[in-house]
PDB file of C-alpha atoms in Angstrom:
ATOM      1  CA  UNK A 241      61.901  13.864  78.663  1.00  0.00           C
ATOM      2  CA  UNK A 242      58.826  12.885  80.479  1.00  0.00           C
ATOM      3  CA  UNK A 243      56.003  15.687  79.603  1.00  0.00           C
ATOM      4  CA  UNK A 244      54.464  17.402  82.545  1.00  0.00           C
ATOM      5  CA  UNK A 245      50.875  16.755  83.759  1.00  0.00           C
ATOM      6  CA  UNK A 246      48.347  18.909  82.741  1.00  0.00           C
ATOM      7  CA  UNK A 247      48.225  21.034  85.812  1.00  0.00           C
ATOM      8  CA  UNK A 248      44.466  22.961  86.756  1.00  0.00           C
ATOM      9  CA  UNK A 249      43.066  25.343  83.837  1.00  0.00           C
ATOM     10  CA  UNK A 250      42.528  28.442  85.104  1.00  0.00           C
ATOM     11  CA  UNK A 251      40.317  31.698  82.763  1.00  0.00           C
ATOM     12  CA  UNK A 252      41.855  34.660  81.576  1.00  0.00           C
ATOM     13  CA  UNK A 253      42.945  36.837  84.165  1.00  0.00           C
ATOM     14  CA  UNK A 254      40.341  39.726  83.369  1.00  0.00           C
ATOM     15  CA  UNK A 255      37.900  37.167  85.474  1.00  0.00           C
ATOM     16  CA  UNK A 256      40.607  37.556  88.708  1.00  0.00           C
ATOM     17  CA  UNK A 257      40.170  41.588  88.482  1.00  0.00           C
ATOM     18  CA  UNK A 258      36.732  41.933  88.142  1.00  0.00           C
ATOM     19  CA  UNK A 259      34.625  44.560  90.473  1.00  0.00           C
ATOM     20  CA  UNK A 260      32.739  43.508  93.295  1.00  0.00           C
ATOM     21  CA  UNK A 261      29.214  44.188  92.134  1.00  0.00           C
ATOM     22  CA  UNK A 262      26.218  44.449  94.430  1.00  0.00           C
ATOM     23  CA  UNK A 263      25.107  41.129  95.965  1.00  0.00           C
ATOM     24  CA  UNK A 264      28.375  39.679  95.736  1.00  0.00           C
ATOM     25  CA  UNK A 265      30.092  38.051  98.759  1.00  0.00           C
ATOM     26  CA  UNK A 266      34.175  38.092  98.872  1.00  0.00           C
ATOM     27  CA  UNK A 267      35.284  35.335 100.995  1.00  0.00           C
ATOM     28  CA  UNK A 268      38.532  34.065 100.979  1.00  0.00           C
ATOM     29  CA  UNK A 269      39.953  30.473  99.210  1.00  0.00           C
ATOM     30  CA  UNK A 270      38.723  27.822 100.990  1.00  0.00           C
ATOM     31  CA  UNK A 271      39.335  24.387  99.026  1.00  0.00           C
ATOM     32  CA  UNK A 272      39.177  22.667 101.743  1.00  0.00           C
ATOM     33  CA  UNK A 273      35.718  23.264 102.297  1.00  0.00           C
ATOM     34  CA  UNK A 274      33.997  22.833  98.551  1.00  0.00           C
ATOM     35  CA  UNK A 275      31.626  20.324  98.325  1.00  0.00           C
ATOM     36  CA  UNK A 276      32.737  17.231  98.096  1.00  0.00           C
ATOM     37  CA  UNK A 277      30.365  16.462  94.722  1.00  0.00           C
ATOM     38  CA  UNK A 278      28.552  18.557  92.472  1.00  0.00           C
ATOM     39  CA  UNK A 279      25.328  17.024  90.810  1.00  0.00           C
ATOM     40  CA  UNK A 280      22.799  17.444  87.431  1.00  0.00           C
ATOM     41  CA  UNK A 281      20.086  16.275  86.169  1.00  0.00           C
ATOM     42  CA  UNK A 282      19.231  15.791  82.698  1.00  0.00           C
ATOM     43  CA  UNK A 283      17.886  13.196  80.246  1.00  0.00           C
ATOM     44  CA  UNK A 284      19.709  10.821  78.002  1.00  0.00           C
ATOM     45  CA  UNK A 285      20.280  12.649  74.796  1.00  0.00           C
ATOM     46  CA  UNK A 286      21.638  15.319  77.053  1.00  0.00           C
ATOM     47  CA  UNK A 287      24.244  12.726  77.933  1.00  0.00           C
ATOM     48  CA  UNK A 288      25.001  11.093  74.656  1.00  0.00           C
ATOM     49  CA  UNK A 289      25.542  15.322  73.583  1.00  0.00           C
ATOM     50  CA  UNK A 290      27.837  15.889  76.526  1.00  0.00           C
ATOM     51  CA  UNK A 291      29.917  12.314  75.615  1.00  0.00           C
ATOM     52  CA  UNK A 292      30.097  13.909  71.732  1.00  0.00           C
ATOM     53  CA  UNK A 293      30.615  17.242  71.980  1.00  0.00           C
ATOM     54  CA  UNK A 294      33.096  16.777  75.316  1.00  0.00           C
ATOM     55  CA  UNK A 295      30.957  19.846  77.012  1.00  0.00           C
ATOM     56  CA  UNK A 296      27.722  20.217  77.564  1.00  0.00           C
ATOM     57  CA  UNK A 297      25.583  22.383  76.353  1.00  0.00           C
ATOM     58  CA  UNK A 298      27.230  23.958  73.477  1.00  0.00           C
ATOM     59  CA  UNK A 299      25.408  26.926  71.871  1.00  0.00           C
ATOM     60  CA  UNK A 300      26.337  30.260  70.554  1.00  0.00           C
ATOM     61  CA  UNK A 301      23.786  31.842  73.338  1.00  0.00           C
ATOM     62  CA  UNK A 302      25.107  32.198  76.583  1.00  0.00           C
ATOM     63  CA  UNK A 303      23.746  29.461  78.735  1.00  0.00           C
ATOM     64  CA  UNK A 304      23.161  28.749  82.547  1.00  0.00           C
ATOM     65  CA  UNK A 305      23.896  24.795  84.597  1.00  0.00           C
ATOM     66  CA  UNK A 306      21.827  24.263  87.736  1.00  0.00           C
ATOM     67  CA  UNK A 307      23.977  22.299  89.900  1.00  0.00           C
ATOM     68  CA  UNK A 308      23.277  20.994  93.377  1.00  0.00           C
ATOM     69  CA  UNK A 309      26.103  20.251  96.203  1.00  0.00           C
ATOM     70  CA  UNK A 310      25.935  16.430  96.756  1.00  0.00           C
ATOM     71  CA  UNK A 311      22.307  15.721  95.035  1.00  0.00           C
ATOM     72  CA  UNK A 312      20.892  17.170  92.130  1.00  0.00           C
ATOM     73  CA  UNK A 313      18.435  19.810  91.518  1.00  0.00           C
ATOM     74  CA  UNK A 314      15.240  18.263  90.640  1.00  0.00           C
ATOM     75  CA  UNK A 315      14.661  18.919  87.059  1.00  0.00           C
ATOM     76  CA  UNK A 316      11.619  17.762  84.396  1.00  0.00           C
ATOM     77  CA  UNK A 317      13.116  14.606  82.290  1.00  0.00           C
ATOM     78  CA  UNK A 318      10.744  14.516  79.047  1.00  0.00           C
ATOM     79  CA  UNK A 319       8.649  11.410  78.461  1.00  0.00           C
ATOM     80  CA  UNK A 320      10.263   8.291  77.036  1.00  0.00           C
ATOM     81  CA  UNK A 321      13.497   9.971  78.099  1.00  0.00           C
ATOM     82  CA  UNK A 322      15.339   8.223  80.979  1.00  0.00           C
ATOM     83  CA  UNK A 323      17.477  10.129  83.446  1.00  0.00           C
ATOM     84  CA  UNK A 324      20.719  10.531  84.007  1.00  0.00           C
ATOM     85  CA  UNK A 325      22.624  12.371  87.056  1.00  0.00           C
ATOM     86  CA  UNK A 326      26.164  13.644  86.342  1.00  0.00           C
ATOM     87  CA  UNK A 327      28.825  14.475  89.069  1.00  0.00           C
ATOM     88  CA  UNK A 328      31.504  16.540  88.709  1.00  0.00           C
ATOM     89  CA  UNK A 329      34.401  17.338  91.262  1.00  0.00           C
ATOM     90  CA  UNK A 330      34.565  20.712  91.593  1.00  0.00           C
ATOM     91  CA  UNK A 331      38.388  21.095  92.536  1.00  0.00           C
ATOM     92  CA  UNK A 332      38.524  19.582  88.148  1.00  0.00           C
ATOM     93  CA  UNK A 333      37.088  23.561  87.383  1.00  0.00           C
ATOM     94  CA  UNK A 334      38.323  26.648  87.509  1.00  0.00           C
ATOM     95  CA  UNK A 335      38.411  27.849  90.811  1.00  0.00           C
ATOM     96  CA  UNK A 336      38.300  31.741  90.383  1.00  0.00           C
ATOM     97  CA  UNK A 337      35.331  31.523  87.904  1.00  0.00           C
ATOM     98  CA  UNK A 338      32.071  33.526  89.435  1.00  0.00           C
ATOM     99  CA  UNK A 339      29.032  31.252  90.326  1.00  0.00           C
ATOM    100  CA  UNK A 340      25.910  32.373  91.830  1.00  0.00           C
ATOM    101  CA  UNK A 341      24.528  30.273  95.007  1.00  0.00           C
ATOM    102  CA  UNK A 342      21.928  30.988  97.476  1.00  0.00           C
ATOM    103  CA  UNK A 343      22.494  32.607 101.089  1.00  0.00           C
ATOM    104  CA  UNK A 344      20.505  34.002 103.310  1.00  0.00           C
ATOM    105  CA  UNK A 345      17.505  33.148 101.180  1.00  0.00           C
ATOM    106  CA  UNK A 346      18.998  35.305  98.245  1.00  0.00           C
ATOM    107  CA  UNK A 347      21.059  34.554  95.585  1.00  0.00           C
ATOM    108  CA  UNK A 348      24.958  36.204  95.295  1.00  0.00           C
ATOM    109  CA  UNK A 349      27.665  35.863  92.935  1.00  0.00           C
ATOM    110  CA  UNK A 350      30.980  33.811  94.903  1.00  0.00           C
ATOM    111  CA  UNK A 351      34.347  32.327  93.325  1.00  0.00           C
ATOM    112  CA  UNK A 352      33.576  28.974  92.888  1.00  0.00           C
ATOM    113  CA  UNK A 353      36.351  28.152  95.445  1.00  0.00           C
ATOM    114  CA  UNK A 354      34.535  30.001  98.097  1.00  0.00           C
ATOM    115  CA  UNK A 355      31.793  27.646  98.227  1.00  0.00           C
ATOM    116  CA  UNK A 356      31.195  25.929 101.317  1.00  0.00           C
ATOM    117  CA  UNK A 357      28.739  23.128 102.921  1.00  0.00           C
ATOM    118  CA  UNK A 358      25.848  25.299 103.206  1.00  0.00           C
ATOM    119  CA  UNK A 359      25.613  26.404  99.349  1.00  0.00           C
ATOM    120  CA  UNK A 360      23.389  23.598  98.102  1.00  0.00           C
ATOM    121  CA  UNK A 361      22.255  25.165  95.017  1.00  0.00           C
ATOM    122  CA  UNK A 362      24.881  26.416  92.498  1.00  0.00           C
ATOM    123  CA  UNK A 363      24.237  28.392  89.057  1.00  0.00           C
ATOM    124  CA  UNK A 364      27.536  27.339  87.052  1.00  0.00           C
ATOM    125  CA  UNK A 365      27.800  30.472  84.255  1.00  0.00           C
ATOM    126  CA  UNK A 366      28.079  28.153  80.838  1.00  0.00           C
ATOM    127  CA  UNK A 367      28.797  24.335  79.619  1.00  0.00           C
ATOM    128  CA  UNK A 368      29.999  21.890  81.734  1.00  0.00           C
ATOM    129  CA  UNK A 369      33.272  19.948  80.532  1.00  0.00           C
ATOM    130  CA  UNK A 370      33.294  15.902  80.779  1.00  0.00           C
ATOM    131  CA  UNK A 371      36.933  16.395  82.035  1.00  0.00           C
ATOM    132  CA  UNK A 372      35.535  17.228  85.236  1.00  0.00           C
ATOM    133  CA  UNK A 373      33.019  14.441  85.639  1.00  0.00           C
ATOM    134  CA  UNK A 374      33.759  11.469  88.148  1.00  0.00           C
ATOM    135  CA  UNK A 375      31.211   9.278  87.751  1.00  0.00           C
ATOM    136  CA  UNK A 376      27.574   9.507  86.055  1.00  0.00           C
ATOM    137  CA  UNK A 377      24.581   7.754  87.964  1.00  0.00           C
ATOM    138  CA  UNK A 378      21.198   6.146  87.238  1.00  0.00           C
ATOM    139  CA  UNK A 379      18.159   4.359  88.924  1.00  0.00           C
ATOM    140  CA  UNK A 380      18.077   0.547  87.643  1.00  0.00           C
ATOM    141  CA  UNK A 381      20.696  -1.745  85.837  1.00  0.00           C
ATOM    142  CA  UNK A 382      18.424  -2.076  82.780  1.00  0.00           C
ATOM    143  CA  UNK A 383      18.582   1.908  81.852  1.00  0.00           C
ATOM    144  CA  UNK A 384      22.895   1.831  82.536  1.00  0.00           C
ATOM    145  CA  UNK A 385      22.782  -1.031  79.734  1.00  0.00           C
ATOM    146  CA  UNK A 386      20.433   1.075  77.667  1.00  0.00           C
ATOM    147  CA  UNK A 387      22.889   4.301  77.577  1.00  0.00           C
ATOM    148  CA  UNK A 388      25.856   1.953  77.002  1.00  0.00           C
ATOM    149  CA  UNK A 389      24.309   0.253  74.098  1.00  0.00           C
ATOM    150  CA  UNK A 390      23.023   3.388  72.589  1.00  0.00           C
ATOM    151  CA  UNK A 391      26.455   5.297  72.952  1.00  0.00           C
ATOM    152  CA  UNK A 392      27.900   2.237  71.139  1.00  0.00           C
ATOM    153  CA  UNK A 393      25.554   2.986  67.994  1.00  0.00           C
ATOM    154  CA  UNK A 394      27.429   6.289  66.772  1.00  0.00           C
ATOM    155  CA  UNK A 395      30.524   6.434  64.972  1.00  0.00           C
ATOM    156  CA  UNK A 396      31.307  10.258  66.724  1.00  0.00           C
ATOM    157  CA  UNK A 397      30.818   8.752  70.567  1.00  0.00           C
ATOM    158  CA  UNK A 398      33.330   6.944  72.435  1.00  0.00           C
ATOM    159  CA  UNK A 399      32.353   5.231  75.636  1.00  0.00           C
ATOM    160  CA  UNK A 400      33.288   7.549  78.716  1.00  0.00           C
ATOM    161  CA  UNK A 401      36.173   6.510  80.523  1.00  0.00           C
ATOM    162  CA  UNK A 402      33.908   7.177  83.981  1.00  0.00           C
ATOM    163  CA  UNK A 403      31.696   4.312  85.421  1.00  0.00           C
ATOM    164  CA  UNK A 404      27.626   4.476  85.414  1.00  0.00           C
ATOM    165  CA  UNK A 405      26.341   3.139  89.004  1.00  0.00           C
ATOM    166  CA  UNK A 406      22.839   2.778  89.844  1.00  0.00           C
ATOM    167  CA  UNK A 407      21.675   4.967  92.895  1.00  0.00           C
ATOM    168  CA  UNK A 408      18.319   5.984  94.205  1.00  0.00           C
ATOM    169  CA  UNK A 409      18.436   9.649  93.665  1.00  0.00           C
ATOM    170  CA  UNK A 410      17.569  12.770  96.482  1.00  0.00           C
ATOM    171  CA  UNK A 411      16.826  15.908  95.079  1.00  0.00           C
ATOM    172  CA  UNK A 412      16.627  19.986  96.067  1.00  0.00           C
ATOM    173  CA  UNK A 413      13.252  21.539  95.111  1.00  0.00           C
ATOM    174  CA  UNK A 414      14.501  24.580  92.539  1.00  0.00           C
ATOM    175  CA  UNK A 415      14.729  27.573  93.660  1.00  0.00           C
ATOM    176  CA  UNK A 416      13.117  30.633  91.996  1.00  0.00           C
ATOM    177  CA  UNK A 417      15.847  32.412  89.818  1.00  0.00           C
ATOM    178  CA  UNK A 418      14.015  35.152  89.076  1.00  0.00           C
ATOM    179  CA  UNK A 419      15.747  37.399  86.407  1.00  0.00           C
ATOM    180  CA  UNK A 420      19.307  37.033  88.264  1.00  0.00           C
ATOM    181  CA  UNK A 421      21.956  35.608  86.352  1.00  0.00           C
ATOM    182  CA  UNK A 422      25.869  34.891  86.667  1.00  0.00           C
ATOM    183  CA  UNK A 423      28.131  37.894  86.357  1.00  0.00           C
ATOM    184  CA  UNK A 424      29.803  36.160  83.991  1.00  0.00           C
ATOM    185  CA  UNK A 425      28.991  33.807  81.291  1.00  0.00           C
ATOM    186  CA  UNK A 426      31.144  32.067  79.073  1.00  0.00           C
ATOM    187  CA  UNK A 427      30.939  30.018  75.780  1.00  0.00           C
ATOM    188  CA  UNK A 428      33.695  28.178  73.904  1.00  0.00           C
ATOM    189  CA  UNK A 429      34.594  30.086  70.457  1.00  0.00           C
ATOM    190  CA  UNK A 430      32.445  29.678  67.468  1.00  0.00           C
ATOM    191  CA  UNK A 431      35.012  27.500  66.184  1.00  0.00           C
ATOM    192  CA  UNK A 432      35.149  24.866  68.681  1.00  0.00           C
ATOM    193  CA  UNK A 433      34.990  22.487  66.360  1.00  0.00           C
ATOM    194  CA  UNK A 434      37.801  23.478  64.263  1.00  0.00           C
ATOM    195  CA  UNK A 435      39.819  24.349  67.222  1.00  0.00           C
ATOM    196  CA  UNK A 436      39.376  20.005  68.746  1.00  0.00           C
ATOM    197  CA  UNK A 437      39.757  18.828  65.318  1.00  0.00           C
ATOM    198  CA  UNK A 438      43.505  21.121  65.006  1.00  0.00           C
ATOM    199  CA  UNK A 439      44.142  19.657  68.408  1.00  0.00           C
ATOM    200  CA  UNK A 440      43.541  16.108  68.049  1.00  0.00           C
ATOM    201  CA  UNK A 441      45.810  15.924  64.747  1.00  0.00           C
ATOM    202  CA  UNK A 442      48.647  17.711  66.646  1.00  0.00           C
ATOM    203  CA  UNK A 443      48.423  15.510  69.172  1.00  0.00           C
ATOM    204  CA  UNK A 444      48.227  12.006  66.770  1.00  0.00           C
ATOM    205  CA  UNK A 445      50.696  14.019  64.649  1.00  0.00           C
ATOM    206  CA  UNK A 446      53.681  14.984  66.762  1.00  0.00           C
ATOM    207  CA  UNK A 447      56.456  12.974  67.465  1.00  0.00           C
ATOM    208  CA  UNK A 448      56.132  11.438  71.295  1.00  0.00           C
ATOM    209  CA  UNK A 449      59.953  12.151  71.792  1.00  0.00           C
ATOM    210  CA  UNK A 450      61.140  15.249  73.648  1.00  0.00           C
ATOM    211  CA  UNK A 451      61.134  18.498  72.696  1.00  0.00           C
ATOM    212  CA  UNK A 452      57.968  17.733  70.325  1.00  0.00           C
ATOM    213  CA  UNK A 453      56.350  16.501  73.141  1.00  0.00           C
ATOM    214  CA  UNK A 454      57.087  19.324  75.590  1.00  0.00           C
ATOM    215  CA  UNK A 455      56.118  21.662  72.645  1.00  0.00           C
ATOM    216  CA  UNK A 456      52.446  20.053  72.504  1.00  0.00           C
ATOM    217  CA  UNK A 457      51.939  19.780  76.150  1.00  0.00           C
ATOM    218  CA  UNK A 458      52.917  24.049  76.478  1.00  0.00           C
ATOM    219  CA  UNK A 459      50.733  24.410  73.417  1.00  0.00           C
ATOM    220  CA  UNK A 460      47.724  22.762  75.036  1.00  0.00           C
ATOM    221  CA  UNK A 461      48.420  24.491  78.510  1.00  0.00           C
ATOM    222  CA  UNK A 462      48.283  27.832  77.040  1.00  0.00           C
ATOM    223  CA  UNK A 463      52.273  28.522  77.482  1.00  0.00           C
ATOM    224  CA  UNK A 464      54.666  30.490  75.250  1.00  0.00           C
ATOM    225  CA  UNK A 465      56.616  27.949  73.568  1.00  0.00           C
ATOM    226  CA  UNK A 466      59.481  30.549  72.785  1.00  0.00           C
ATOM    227  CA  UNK A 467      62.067  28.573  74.123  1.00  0.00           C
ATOM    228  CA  UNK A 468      61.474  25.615  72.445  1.00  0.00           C
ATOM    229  CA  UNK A 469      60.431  26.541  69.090  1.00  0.00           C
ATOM    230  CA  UNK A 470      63.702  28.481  69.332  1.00  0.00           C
ATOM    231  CA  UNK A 471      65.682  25.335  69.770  1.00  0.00           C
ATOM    232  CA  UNK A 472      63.877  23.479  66.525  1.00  0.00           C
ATOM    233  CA  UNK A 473      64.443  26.858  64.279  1.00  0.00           C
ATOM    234  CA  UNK A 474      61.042  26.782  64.009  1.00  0.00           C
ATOM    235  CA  UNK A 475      59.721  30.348  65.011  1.00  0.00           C
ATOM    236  CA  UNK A 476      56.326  29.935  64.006  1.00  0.00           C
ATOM    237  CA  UNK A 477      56.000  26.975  66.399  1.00  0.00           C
ATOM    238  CA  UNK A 478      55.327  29.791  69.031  1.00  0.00           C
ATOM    239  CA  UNK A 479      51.853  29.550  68.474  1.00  0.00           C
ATOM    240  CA  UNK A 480      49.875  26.808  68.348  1.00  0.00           C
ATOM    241  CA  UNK A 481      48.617  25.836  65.162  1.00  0.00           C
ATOM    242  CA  UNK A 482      44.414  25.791  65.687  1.00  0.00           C
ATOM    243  CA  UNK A 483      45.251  29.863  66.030  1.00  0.00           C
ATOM    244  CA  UNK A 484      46.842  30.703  62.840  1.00  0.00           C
ATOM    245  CA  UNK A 485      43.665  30.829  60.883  1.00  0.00           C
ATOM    246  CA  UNK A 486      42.665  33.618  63.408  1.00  0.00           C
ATOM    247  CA  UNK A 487      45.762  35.845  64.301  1.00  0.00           C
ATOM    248  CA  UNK A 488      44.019  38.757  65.155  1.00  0.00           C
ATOM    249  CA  UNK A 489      42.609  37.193  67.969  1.00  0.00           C
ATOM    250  CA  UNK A 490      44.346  37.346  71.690  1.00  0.00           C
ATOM    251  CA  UNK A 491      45.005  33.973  72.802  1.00  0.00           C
ATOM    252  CA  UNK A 492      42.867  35.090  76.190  1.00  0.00           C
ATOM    253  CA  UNK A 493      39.726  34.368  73.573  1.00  0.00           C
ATOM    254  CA  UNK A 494      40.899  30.796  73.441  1.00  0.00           C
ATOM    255  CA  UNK A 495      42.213  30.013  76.801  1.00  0.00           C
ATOM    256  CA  UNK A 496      43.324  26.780  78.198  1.00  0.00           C
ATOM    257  CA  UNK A 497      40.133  25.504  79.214  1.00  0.00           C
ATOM    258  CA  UNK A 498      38.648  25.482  76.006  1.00  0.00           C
ATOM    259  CA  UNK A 499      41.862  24.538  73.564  1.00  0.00           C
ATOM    260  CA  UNK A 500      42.630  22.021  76.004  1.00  0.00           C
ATOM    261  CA  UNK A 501      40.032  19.345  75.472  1.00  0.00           C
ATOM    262  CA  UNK A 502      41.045  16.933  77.651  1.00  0.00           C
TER     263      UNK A 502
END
């Protein structure tokens, strides 16, 4: 049996039924109308991190990405640092996650699908994920070489499947946060680590025949795998295995978008 695609990650569903705060705009789905491209800035260790670690940045403190819609958000690249300018299709994230933009010249939490052509400047609430990154961009041929040939000098890298092109960049000017903030922030669990490492030996590990197969992909998509493990007498197969070591924890903790891992 041929396994399914992965279909979009969504986040728990305690993000769908949160209150409307103060500031916040409600407007309905409009996918149609996202920006076509969303855009950051950073420097080239940044990138080598986000090519390592698959997300970028990881930490255990809550963290904030400035995005911009269709150039990036001017940002200060450290000397003898070169930049780099990541772009990331936004209909690759989770649509109902809570992003602050700026309206009216003030800034208001929106779904992320609610975005339109006039947000230019987009707070995204925690790491980005190199799943959702189409292409990466930077100003001369010599520096794309550079990032290639230094990616090729670590044994935990592996040269990104998405193309580097060389583009004269635009940029927004920043715009004054102040002390506002997401709604919502999220991190991947402490054990991240352990979590990709569980996942990548399932995935070399099980059998690419049917039901295994189907088993892995409902594992990975965050699906109760009743049915099948049922079928291979194998009750304990209900749960994938990078949880075991942490029953007591709901499986909302380590949803989709982070077990997944592209």
């Amino acid at each position: 049996m041929t396994p399914k695609p992965p279909q979009p990650m969504t986040l728990p569903l305690q993000f769908d039924a949160e209150p409307t705060a103060p500031g916040t705009e409600i407007t309905p789905p409009a996918s149609d109308i996202l920006p076509h491209l969303l855009a950051l800035s950073f420097d080239h260790r940044a990138w080598l991190s986000l090519l390592a670690e698959s997300w970028w940045p990881v930490r255990k403190e809550a963290c904030m990405v400035r995005l911009g819609s269709g150039k990036p958000i001017k940002s200060a690249i450290p000397d003898g640092r070169d930049e780099v300018i990541v772009w990331l299709d936004p209909k690759l994230l989770p649509s109902n996650i809570k992003v602050l933009t700026r309206r009216k010249g003030k800034w208001v939490n929106v779904a992320l699908s609610s975005l339109n052509g006039k947000d230019q400047q987009i707070v995204w609430p925690g790491p980005i994920p190199l799943f959702a990154v189409t292409h990466f961009s930077v100003s001369t041929p010599e520096i794309a070489e550079n990032l290639l040939g230094l990616a090729r000098g670590f044994a935990n890298i592996v040269l990104p499947p998405q193309p580097i092109t060389v583009e004269t960049a635009n940029y927004f000017e920043p715009k004054e946060l102040g002390e506002r903030g997401p709604r919502t922030a999220f991190q991947p669990p402490e054990n991240w680590n352990s979590f990709r490492g569980a996942a990548a030996m399932a995935i070399w590990g099980v059998p690419s025949i049917s039901p295994w197969v189907d088993l892995l992909c409902q594992w990975l998509a965050n699906e109760k795998s009743s049915e099948i493990a049922t079928y291979l007498e194998a009750p304990w197969l209900e749960t994938p295995p990078w949880l075991l070591s942490n029953p007591e924890k709901s499986t909302n903790e380590c949803d989709a978008l982070w077990l997944g891992s592209r």
